[in-house]
Amino acid sequence: MATRVIIVRHGQSSYNAQQKIQGRSDGSVLTEKGRLDAEKVGEALKSIEIAALYCSPLQRAKSTAEVIQSKLDNPPALQPTDRLLEIDLPIWENMVKEEVKAGFPREYRDWHDRPHEFKMILADGSEHYPVLSLYEQAKEFWQDVIPRHQGQTILIVAHNGINRCLLLSAIGIPVSRYHSIQQSNCCINVLNFTGDFGDPVQVESLNQTAHLGIPLPPPRPPFHGTRLLLVRHGETQWNRDKRFQGIRDIPLNENGKAQALQAAKFLKETAIDNAVTSPLSRPKETAEIILQYHPNVTLDNRVDLTEICHGLWEGMLEEEIESNFPGMLHEWKVAPETVQMPEGENLQQVWDRAIACWEEIVETYSAGDGPKTVMVVAHDAINKVILCYLLGLKPANFWYIKQGNGAVSVIDYPKGAGSTPVIQAINITYHLGAGILDKTAAGAL
């Protein structure tokens, strides 16, 4: 049984509002907005059975945890731990960000461009590597905590930097990607550990903010680039039945149409400039339902966004596949990169065409001036591959990413094509009415 880990960033602090560097300084306190948002997190989590609640001892995180704890139906004891302290930036703490940029231009550039190489020279002449140290701290936390909570749900309330390192180290993403994921104040992340630290971990969701009344996390300012909304199609009956569909053109079922309509309402107020879909009917119909609120947007079909071809598996249930192709289904689940679908594709082929298509979409729709938002509606395997690629993962990590029917993920290219993407959110399903957990059908691809 998986160990579910819910990770929350603290609410807005006084230093956040003042654009000051916090680090391990404990002079920053929750603002009124931060406290109100913490209450919303507590309401979103209140009915979930949480076995343990860990937090940073710094007051902005500890206060957030206390507010959340007060809202839970069966609150566990609060366990502050130094292993959840924020990144240590002793030279910059308490300074306004603009002062840091002006006073430490080279170091600030390294901080953003090469976080794994960023260092500070301390007063005693020693070298301090803040991000590398924080990454090791996160690993130590996991090594200590995960073995103690097998099969349980635990809650962590901490900070922007340590949360990023917790997520990166759990999934096996290199620390150089530190700035590639976003953590908004009072966001919610959900990870599912399949075993101990070092075993595969599924990202159920990243940086959810809809529980705060913010449907999509806002881009990091200043933003002049391209935002992509990666959507999985609504449910089909074959999804519901756990029947492998692949390139079979299976339409949405009634629940799938309802999910698409919920996604449409969720994105109704989002300005969508362009939209792209796989040509199969299930993503195409999903896109068309969403675009009813964006009537001036033309829908572009891209054949390379078509779902993985399962070949002879298509139309079969798992037990039928095991009967006809003994052992292959197990290999698909534990080592997906090694499987050649009989008379179908392998994962590398899907990876190559999906990534080439994604890069072409980014390039095409980043042309011109001003920020743009592009919606891409595709399939489970296609979306998983794209998100793995953007996170610096490999085909072997295919199952690390969850994509629910009707889910929305958000990827920003701050300066358009060619700039380093920022994964703003993964697998938002809050609009489907089940809260912060993904409860869509766990069907076949």
mmCIF file of N, CA and C in Angstrom, residues 367-427:
data_model
loop_
_atom_site.group_PDB
_atom_site.id
_atom_site.type_symbol
_atom_site.label_atom_id
_atom_site.label_comp_id
_atom_site.label_asym_id
_atom_site.label_seq_id
_atom_site.Cartn_x
_atom_site.Cartn_y
_atom_site.Cartn_z
ATOM 1 N N ALA A 367 5.723 32.671 -31.187
ATOM 2 C CA ALA A 367 6.062 33.765 -32.114
ATOM 3 C C ALA A 367 5.188 34.978 -31.838
ATOM 4 N N GLY A 368 5.749 36.149 -32.038
ATOM 5 C CA GLY A 368 5.008 37.384 -31.828
ATOM 6 C C GLY A 368 5.272 37.980 -30.462
ATOM 7 N N ASP A 369 4.648 39.106 -30.196
ATOM 8 C CA ASP A 369 4.880 39.845 -28.950
ATOM 9 C C ASP A 369 3.814 39.529 -27.910
ATOM 10 N N GLY A 370 4.200 39.710 -26.655
ATOM 11 C CA GLY A 370 3.260 39.596 -25.555
ATOM 12 C C GLY A 370 3.003 38.174 -25.097
ATOM 13 N N PRO A 371 2.513 38.013 -23.861
ATOM 14 C CA PRO A 371 2.236 36.686 -23.314
ATOM 15 C C PRO A 371 1.068 36.007 -24.031
ATOM 16 N N LYS A 372 1.124 34.674 -24.103
ATOM 17 C CA LYS A 372 0.077 33.884 -24.748
ATOM 18 C C LYS A 372 -0.220 32.660 -23.897
ATOM 19 N N THR A 373 -1.436 32.153 -24.044
ATOM 20 C CA THR A 373 -1.820 30.905 -23.394
ATOM 21 C C THR A 373 -2.323 29.937 -24.448
ATOM 22 N N VAL A 374 -1.747 28.729 -24.463
ATOM 23 C CA VAL A 374 -2.074 27.713 -25.453
ATOM 24 C C VAL A 374 -2.563 26.470 -24.711
ATOM 25 N N MET A 375 -3.730 25.961 -25.115
ATOM 26 C CA MET A 375 -4.240 24.723 -24.539
ATOM 27 C C MET A 375 -3.890 23.546 -25.443
ATOM 28 N N VAL A 376 -3.357 22.480 -24.842
ATOM 29 C CA VAL A 376 -3.029 21.246 -25.564
ATOM 30 C C VAL A 376 -3.810 20.116 -24.904
ATOM 31 N N VAL A 377 -4.675 19.456 -25.660
ATOM 32 C CA VAL A 377 -5.487 18.366 -25.118
ATOM 33 C C VAL A 377 -5.027 17.055 -25.747
ATOM 34 N N ALA A 378 -4.611 16.126 -24.908
ATOM 35 C CA ALA A 378 -4.079 14.864 -25.431
ATOM 36 C C ALA A 378 -4.467 13.709 -24.507
ATOM 37 N N HIS A 379 -3.563 12.746 -24.357
ATOM 38 C CA HIS A 379 -3.867 11.467 -23.724
ATOM 39 C C HIS A 379 -2.955 11.206 -22.528
ATOM 40 N N ASP A 380 -3.291 10.150 -21.802
ATOM 41 C CA ASP A 380 -2.539 9.780 -20.605
ATOM 42 C C ASP A 380 -1.052 9.588 -20.899
ATOM 43 N N ALA A 381 -0.726 8.690 -21.838
ATOM 44 C CA ALA A 381 0.688 8.403 -22.116
ATOM 45 C C ALA A 381 1.397 9.613 -22.696
ATOM 46 N N ILE A 382 0.759 10.326 -23.594
ATOM 47 C CA ILE A 382 1.370 11.508 -24.210
ATOM 48 C C ILE A 382 1.680 12.553 -23.151
ATOM 49 N N ASN A 383 0.713 12.831 -22.274
ATOM 50 C CA ASN A 383 0.921 13.837 -21.235
ATOM 51 C C ASN A 383 1.994 13.404 -20.249
ATOM 52 N N LYS A 384 2.000 12.133 -19.886
ATOM 53 C CA LYS A 384 3.029 11.624 -18.979
ATOM 54 C C LYS A 384 4.425 11.828 -19.584
ATOM 55 N N VAL A 385 4.567 11.483 -20.848
ATOM 56 C CA VAL A 385 5.855 11.606 -21.531
ATOM 57 C C VAL A 385 6.308 13.063 -21.551
ATOM 58 N N ILE A 386 5.416 13.969 -21.894
ATOM 59 C CA ILE A 386 5.767 15.390 -21.959
ATOM 60 C C ILE A 386 6.212 15.896 -20.595
ATOM 61 N N LEU A 387 5.472 15.563 -19.554
ATOM 62 C CA LEU A 387 5.812 16.051 -18.218
ATOM 63 C C LEU A 387 7.104 15.419 -17.702
ATOM 64 N N CYS A 388 7.311 14.126 -17.987
ATOM 65 C CA CYS A 388 8.596 13.503 -17.628
ATOM 66 C C CYS A 388 9.754 14.257 -18.280
ATOM 67 N N TYR A 389 9.622 14.526 -19.548
ATOM 68 C CA TYR A 389 10.668 15.240 -20.297
ATOM 69 C C TYR A 389 10.936 16.612 -19.688
ATOM 70 N N LEU A 390 9.891 17.347 -19.376
ATOM 71 C CA LEU A 390 10.057 18.694 -18.828
ATOM 72 C C LEU A 390 10.682 18.683 -17.440
ATOM 73 N N LEU A 391 10.500 17.590 -16.709
ATOM 74 C CA LEU A 391 11.076 17.477 -15.371
ATOM 75 C C LEU A 391 12.489 16.896 -15.379
ATOM 76 N N GLY A 392 12.993 16.545 -16.559
ATOM 77 C CA GLY A 392 14.329 15.974 -16.635
ATOM 78 C C GLY A 392 14.355 14.494 -16.324
ATOM 79 N N LEU A 393 13.193 13.825 -16.414
ATOM 80 C CA LEU A 393 13.114 12.390 -16.193
ATOM 81 C C LEU A 393 13.280 11.643 -17.512
ATOM 82 N N LYS A 394 13.218 10.311 -17.449
ATOM 83 C CA LYS A 394 13.461 9.457 -18.615
ATOM 84 C C LYS A 394 12.254 8.539 -18.843
ATOM 85 N N PRO A 395 12.204 7.841 -19.991
ATOM 86 C CA PRO A 395 11.097 6.908 -20.224
ATOM 87 C C PRO A 395 10.898 5.894 -19.094
ATOM 88 N N ALA A 396 11.974 5.513 -18.427
ATOM 89 C CA ALA A 396 11.853 4.561 -17.314
ATOM 90 C C ALA A 396 10.999 5.115 -16.176
ATOM 91 N N ASN A 397 10.869 6.439 -16.106
ATOM 92 C CA ASN A 397 10.110 7.089 -15.030
ATOM 93 C C ASN A 397 8.660 7.376 -15.416
ATOM 94 N N PHE A 398 8.205 6.761 -16.490
ATOM 95 C CA PHE A 398 6.884 7.008 -17.066
ATOM 96 C C PHE A 398 5.764 6.988 -16.030
ATOM 97 N N TRP A 399 5.801 6.030 -15.115
ATOM 98 C CA TRP A 399 4.702 5.887 -14.153
ATOM 99 C C TRP A 399 4.806 6.858 -12.990
ATOM 100 N N TYR A 400 5.834 7.688 -12.962
ATOM 101 C CA TYR A 400 5.992 8.656 -11.872
ATOM 102 C C TYR A 400 4.972 9.789 -11.953
ATOM 103 N N ILE A 401 4.327 9.949 -13.096
ATOM 104 C CA ILE A 401 3.410 11.074 -13.314
ATOM 105 C C ILE A 401 1.980 10.560 -13.423
ATOM 106 N N LYS A 402 1.072 11.154 -12.668
ATOM 107 C CA LYS A 402 -0.338 10.792 -12.761
ATOM 108 C C LYS A 402 -1.071 11.814 -13.623
ATOM 109 N N GLN A 403 -1.985 11.310 -14.458
ATOM 110 C CA GLN A 403 -2.825 12.170 -15.289
ATOM 111 C C GLN A 403 -4.258 11.660 -15.213
ATOM 112 N N GLY A 404 -5.098 12.369 -14.464
ATOM 113 C CA GLY A 404 -6.493 11.987 -14.354
ATOM 114 C C GLY A 404 -7.296 12.476 -15.548
ATOM 115 N N ASN A 405 -8.412 11.805 -15.828
ATOM 116 C CA ASN A 405 -9.303 12.269 -16.895
ATOM 117 C C ASN A 405 -9.808 13.669 -16.569
ATOM 118 N N GLY A 406 -9.657 14.585 -17.519
ATOM 119 C CA GLY A 406 -10.098 15.964 -17.309
ATOM 120 C C GLY A 406 -9.135 16.822 -16.511
ATOM 121 N N ALA A 407 -7.936 16.277 -16.205
ATOM 122 C CA ALA A 407 -6.952 17.014 -15.408
ATOM 123 C C ALA A 407 -6.268 18.094 -16.235
ATOM 124 N N VAL A 408 -5.802 19.134 -15.543
ATOM 125 C CA VAL A 408 -5.093 20.259 -16.165
ATOM 126 C C VAL A 408 -3.715 20.382 -15.525
ATOM 127 N N SER A 409 -2.677 20.466 -16.349
ATOM 128 C CA SER A 409 -1.324 20.792 -15.898
ATOM 129 C C SER A 409 -0.909 22.113 -16.544
ATOM 130 N N VAL A 410 0.006 22.834 -15.907
ATOM 131 C CA VAL A 410 0.356 24.191 -16.359
ATOM 132 C C VAL A 410 1.868 24.311 -16.494
ATOM 133 N N ILE A 411 2.312 24.700 -17.680
ATOM 134 C CA ILE A 411 3.744 24.853 -17.958
ATOM 135 C C ILE A 411 3.989 26.242 -18.533
ATOM 136 N N ASP A 412 4.905 26.981 -17.929
ATOM 137 C CA ASP A 412 5.246 28.328 -18.399
ATOM 138 C C ASP A 412 6.619 28.336 -19.060
ATOM 139 N N TYR A 413 6.703 29.055 -20.172
ATOM 140 C CA TYR A 413 7.985 29.388 -20.791
ATOM 141 C C TYR A 413 8.145 30.904 -20.620
ATOM 142 N N PRO A 414 8.851 31.358 -19.568
ATOM 143 C CA PRO A 414 8.853 32.774 -19.193
ATOM 144 C C PRO A 414 9.254 33.731 -20.303
ATOM 145 N N LYS A 415 10.159 33.281 -21.170
ATOM 146 C CA LYS A 415 10.608 34.137 -22.266
ATOM 147 C C LYS A 415 10.323 33.487 -23.615
ATOM 148 N N GLY A 416 9.316 32.648 -23.664
ATOM 149 C CA GLY A 416 8.936 32.009 -24.910
ATOM 150 C C GLY A 416 9.787 30.802 -25.239
ATOM 151 N N ALA A 417 9.705 30.347 -26.483
ATOM 152 C CA ALA A 417 10.441 29.161 -26.928
ATOM 153 C C ALA A 417 11.936 29.343 -26.683
ATOM 154 N N GLY A 418 12.566 28.286 -26.212
ATOM 155 C CA GLY A 418 14.001 28.350 -25.947
ATOM 156 C C GLY A 418 14.339 28.686 -24.515
ATOM 157 N N SER A 419 13.383 29.258 -23.772
ATOM 158 C CA SER A 419 13.644 29.554 -22.366
ATOM 159 C C SER A 419 13.375 28.300 -21.528
ATOM 160 N N THR A 420 13.923 28.272 -20.336
ATOM 161 C CA THR A 420 13.748 27.117 -19.458
ATOM 162 C C THR A 420 12.314 27.076 -18.953
ATOM 163 N N PRO A 421 11.606 25.966 -19.164
ATOM 164 C CA PRO A 421 10.210 25.906 -18.716
ATOM 165 C C PRO A 421 10.099 25.803 -17.199
ATOM 166 N N VAL A 422 9.003 26.317 -16.667
ATOM 167 C CA VAL A 422 8.675 26.213 -15.250
ATOM 168 C C VAL A 422 7.383 25.408 -15.136
ATOM 169 N N ILE A 423 7.438 24.301 -14.393
ATOM 170 C CA ILE A 423 6.243 23.484 -14.186
ATOM 171 C C ILE A 423 5.448 24.128 -13.062
ATOM 172 N N GLN A 424 4.384 24.816 -13.439
ATOM 173 C CA GLN A 424 3.581 25.533 -12.455
ATOM 174 C C GLN A 424 2.635 24.612 -11.693
ATOM 175 N N ALA A 425 2.071 23.629 -12.374
ATOM 176 C CA ALA A 425 1.129 22.717 -11.713
ATOM 177 C C ALA A 425 1.036 21.428 -12.529
ATOM 178 N N ILE A 426 0.797 20.329 -11.824
ATOM 179 C CA ILE A 426 0.589 19.034 -12.468
ATOM 180 C C ILE A 426 -0.701 18.408 -11.946
ATOM 181 N N ASN A 427 -1.539 17.951 -12.874
ATOM 182 C CA ASN A 427 -2.698 17.115 -12.560
ATOM 183 C C ASN A 427 -3.678 17.782 -11.604
#
